[in-house]
Coordinates of C-alpha atoms and ligand atoms in Angstrom, one line a residue:
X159 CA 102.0 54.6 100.9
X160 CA 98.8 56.5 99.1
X161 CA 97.4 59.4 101.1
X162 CA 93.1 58.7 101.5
X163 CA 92.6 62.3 100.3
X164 CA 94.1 64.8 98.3
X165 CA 97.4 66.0 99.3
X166 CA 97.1 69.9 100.6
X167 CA 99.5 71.7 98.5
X168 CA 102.9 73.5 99.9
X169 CA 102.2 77.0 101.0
X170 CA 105.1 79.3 100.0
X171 CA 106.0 82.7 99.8
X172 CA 108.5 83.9 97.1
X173 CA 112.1 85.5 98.7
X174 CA 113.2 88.5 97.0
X175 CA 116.1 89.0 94.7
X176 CA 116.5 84.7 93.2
X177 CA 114.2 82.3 92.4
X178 CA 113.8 80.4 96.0
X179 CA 110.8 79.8 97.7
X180 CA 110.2 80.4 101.7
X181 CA 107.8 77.8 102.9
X182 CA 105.3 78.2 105.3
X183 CA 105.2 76.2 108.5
X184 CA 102.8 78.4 110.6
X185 CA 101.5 81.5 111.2
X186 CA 101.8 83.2 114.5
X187 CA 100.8 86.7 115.2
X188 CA 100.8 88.6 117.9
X189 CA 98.3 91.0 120.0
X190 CA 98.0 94.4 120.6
X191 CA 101.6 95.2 120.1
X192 CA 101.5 99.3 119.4
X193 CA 100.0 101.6 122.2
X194 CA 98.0 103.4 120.0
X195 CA 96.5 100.4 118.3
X196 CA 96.0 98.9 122.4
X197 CA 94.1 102.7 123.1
X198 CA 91.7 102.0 120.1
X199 CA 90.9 98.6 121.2
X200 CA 89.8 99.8 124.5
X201 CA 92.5 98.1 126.2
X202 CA 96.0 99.7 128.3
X203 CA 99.1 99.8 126.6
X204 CA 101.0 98.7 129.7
X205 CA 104.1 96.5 128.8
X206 CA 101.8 93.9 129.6
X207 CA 103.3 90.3 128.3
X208 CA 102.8 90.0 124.3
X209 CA 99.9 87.0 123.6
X210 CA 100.1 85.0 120.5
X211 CA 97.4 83.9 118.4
X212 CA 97.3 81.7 115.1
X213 CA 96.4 81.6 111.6
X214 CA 96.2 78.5 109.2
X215 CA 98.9 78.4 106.8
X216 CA 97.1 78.4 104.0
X217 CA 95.6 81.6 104.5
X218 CA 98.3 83.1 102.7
X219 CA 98.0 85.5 99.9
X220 CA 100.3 86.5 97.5
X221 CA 101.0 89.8 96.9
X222 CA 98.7 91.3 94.0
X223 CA 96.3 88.5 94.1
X224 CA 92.6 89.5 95.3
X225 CA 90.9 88.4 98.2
X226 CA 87.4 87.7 98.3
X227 CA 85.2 89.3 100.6
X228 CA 84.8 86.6 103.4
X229 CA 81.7 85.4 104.5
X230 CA 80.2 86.3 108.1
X231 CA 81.1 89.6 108.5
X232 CA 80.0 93.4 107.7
X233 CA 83.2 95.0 109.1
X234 CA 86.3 93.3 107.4
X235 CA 89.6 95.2 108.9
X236 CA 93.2 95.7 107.7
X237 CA 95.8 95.4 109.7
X238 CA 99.3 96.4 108.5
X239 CA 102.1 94.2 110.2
X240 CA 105.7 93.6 109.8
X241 CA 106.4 89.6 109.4
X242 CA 109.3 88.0 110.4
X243 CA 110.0 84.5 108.9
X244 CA 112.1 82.1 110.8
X245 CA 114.8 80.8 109.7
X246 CA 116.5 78.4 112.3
X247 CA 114.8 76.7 115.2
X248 CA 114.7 77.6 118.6
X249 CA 113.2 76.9 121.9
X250 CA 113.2 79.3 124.7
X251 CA 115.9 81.7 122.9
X252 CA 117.8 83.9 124.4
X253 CA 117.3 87.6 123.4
X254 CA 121.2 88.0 122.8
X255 CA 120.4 85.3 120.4
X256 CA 117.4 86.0 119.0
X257 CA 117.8 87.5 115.6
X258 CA 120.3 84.7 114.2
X259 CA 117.0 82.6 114.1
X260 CA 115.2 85.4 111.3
X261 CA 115.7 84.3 108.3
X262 CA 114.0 87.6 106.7
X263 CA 111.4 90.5 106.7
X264 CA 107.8 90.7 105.0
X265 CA 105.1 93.2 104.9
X266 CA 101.8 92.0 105.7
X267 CA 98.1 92.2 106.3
X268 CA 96.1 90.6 109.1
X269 CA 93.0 90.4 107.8
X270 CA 90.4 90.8 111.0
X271 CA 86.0 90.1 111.0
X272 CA 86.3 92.6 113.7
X273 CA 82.7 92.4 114.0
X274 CA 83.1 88.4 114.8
X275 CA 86.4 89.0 116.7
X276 CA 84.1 91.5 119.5
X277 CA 81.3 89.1 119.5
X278 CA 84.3 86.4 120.4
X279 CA 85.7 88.7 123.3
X280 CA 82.1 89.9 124.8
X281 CA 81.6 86.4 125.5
X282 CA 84.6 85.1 126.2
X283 CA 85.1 82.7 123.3
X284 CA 88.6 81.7 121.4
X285 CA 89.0 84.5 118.5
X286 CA 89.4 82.0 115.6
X287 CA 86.3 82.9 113.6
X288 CA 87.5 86.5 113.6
X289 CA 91.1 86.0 112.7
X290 CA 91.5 82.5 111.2
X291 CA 89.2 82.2 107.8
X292 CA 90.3 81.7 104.1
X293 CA 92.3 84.4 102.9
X294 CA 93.3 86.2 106.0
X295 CA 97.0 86.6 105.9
X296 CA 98.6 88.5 102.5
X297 CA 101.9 89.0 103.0
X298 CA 104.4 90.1 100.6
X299 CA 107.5 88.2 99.5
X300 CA 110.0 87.4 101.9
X301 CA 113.4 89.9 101.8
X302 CA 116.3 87.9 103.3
X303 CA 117.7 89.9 106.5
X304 CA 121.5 88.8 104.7
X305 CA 120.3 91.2 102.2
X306 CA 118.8 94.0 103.6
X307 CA 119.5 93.3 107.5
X308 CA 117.3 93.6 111.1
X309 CA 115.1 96.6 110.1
X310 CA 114.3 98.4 113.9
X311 CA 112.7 101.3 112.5
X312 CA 111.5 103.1 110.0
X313 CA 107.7 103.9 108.5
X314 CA 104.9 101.5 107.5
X315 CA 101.3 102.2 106.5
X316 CA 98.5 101.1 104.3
X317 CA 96.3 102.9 102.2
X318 CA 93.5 102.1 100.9
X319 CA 92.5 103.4 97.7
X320 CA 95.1 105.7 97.9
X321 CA 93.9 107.0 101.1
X322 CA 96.2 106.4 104.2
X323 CA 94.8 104.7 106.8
X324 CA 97.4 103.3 109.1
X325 CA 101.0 105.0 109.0
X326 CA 103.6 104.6 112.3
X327 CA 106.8 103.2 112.5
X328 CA 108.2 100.0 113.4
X329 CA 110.0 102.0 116.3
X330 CA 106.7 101.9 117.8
X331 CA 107.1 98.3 118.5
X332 CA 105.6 97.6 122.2
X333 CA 107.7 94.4 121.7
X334 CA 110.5 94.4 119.2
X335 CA 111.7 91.2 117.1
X336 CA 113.8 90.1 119.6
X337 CA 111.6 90.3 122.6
X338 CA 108.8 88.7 120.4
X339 CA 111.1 85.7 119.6
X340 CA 112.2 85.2 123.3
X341 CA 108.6 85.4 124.4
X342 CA 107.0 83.3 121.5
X343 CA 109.7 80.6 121.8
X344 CA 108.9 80.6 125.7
X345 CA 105.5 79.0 124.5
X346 CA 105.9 76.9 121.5
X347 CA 109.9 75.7 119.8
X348 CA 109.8 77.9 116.6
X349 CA 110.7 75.9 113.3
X350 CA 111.7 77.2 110.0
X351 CA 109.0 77.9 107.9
X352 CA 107.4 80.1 111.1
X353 CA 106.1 83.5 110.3
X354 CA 105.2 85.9 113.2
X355 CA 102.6 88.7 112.4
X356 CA 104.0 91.4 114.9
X357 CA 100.8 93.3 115.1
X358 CA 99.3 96.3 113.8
X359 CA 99.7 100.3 114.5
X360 CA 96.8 102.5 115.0
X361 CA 94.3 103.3 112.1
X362 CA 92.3 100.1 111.5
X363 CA 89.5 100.0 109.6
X364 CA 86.7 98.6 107.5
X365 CA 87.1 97.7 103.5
X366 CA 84.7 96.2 101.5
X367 CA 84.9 95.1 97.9
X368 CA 86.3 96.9 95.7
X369 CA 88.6 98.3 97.2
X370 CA 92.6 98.2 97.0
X371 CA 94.7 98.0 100.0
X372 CA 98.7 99.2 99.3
X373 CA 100.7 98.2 102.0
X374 CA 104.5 99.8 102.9
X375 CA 107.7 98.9 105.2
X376 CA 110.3 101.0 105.1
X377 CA 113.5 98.9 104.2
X378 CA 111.1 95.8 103.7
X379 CA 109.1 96.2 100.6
X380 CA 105.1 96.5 99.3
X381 CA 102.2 94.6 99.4
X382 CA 99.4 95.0 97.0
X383 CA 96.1 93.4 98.1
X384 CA 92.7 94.3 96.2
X385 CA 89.7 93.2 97.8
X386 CA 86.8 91.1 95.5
X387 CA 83.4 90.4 95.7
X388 CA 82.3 87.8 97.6
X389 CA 82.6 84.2 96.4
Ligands
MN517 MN1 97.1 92.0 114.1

């Protein structure tokens, strides 16, 4: 068998402390999932049910490689998350149950076109355009939860240019791991391979090129994301 087009290639992540690879299967992330963040989008931070959105795989980016401005936007956001990464697969799991299906921990940035993404919810169109683009998802490499654990609190920020612009702790958490888990795998049978985004604290905001995001979990590791010039 001979595919008709080029093959894509494997998106992986590297996993802290050996020389194995994490793949990617997909990337979920979820909404709104910090009061704070829910008060500056306009919107009540009632434990209202988490929602799920997605990003292509391969808009993974390593950590210390650039990103390029994207195209379509004049207000690019960061948004400083803690990503889980399957392990195990599950459907409909059971919160007792929940975190024997993490494999392990990253830190990283869901890139937004926040400008795109309001146009998307004035009119009540699907958010893709302001969430789902090339380049829209560094995250840093995976640490295994064997090695360092379930973190359930403990600080994370990002600065950018040395200037904090988000800081909270995963504490904060509307939804912890668990509940995100039980409520994701309510939807969709999570595979290894999965990455959840668990959504951002307050402190969004704009970047443009030239600048260097530095992002920070406490317990999870560092992300280093510099943004470039358009393409
Ligand atoms: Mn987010």
């Amino acid at each position: 068998m001979t595919h008709a087009v080029a093959t894509p290639p494997a998106i992986t992540l590297p996993v802290a402390g050996g020389d194995e690879t994490y793949p990617v299967r997909r990337i979920w992330c979820v909404g709104r999932n910090y009061a704070a963040h829910a008060r500056e989008m306009g919107s009540d931070p009632d434990r209202e049910p988490p929602f799920f959105f997605q990003k292509p795989t391969d808009a993974i980016v390593q950590d210390g490689d650039a990103i390029a401005y994207p195209p379509g936007t004049a207000n690019l956001h960061h948004e400083i998350e803690l990503v889980v990464a399957i392990g195990k697969a599950g459907f409909k799991i059971a919160a007792a149950q929940a975190l024997d299906h993490v494999f392990g921990y990253a830190v990283g940035l869901d890139m937004t076109r926040r400008d795109l993404q309001n146009a998307a919810k004035e009119t009540g169109r699907p958010w893709e355009m302001g969430k789902s683009f090339d380049q829209s998802a560094p995250c840093s490499a995976i640490q295994p939860a064997a090695a360092i654990g379930h973190p359930d609190h403990g600080g994370i920020w990002v600065k950018v240019n040395g200037e904090t612009r988000q800081e909270s702790d995963i504490s904060h958490l509307i939804w912890n791991v668990s509940e995100t888990i039980v409520h994701l795998s309510e939807l969709v049978e999570l595979q290894p391979g999965d990455l959840i985004y668990t959504g951002t604290p307050a402190g969004v905001g704009a970047v443009v090129a030239g600048d260097l995001m530095e992002g920070h979990i406490d317990g999870v590791g560092d992300l280093r994301t510099p943004v470039a010039a358009p393409e």
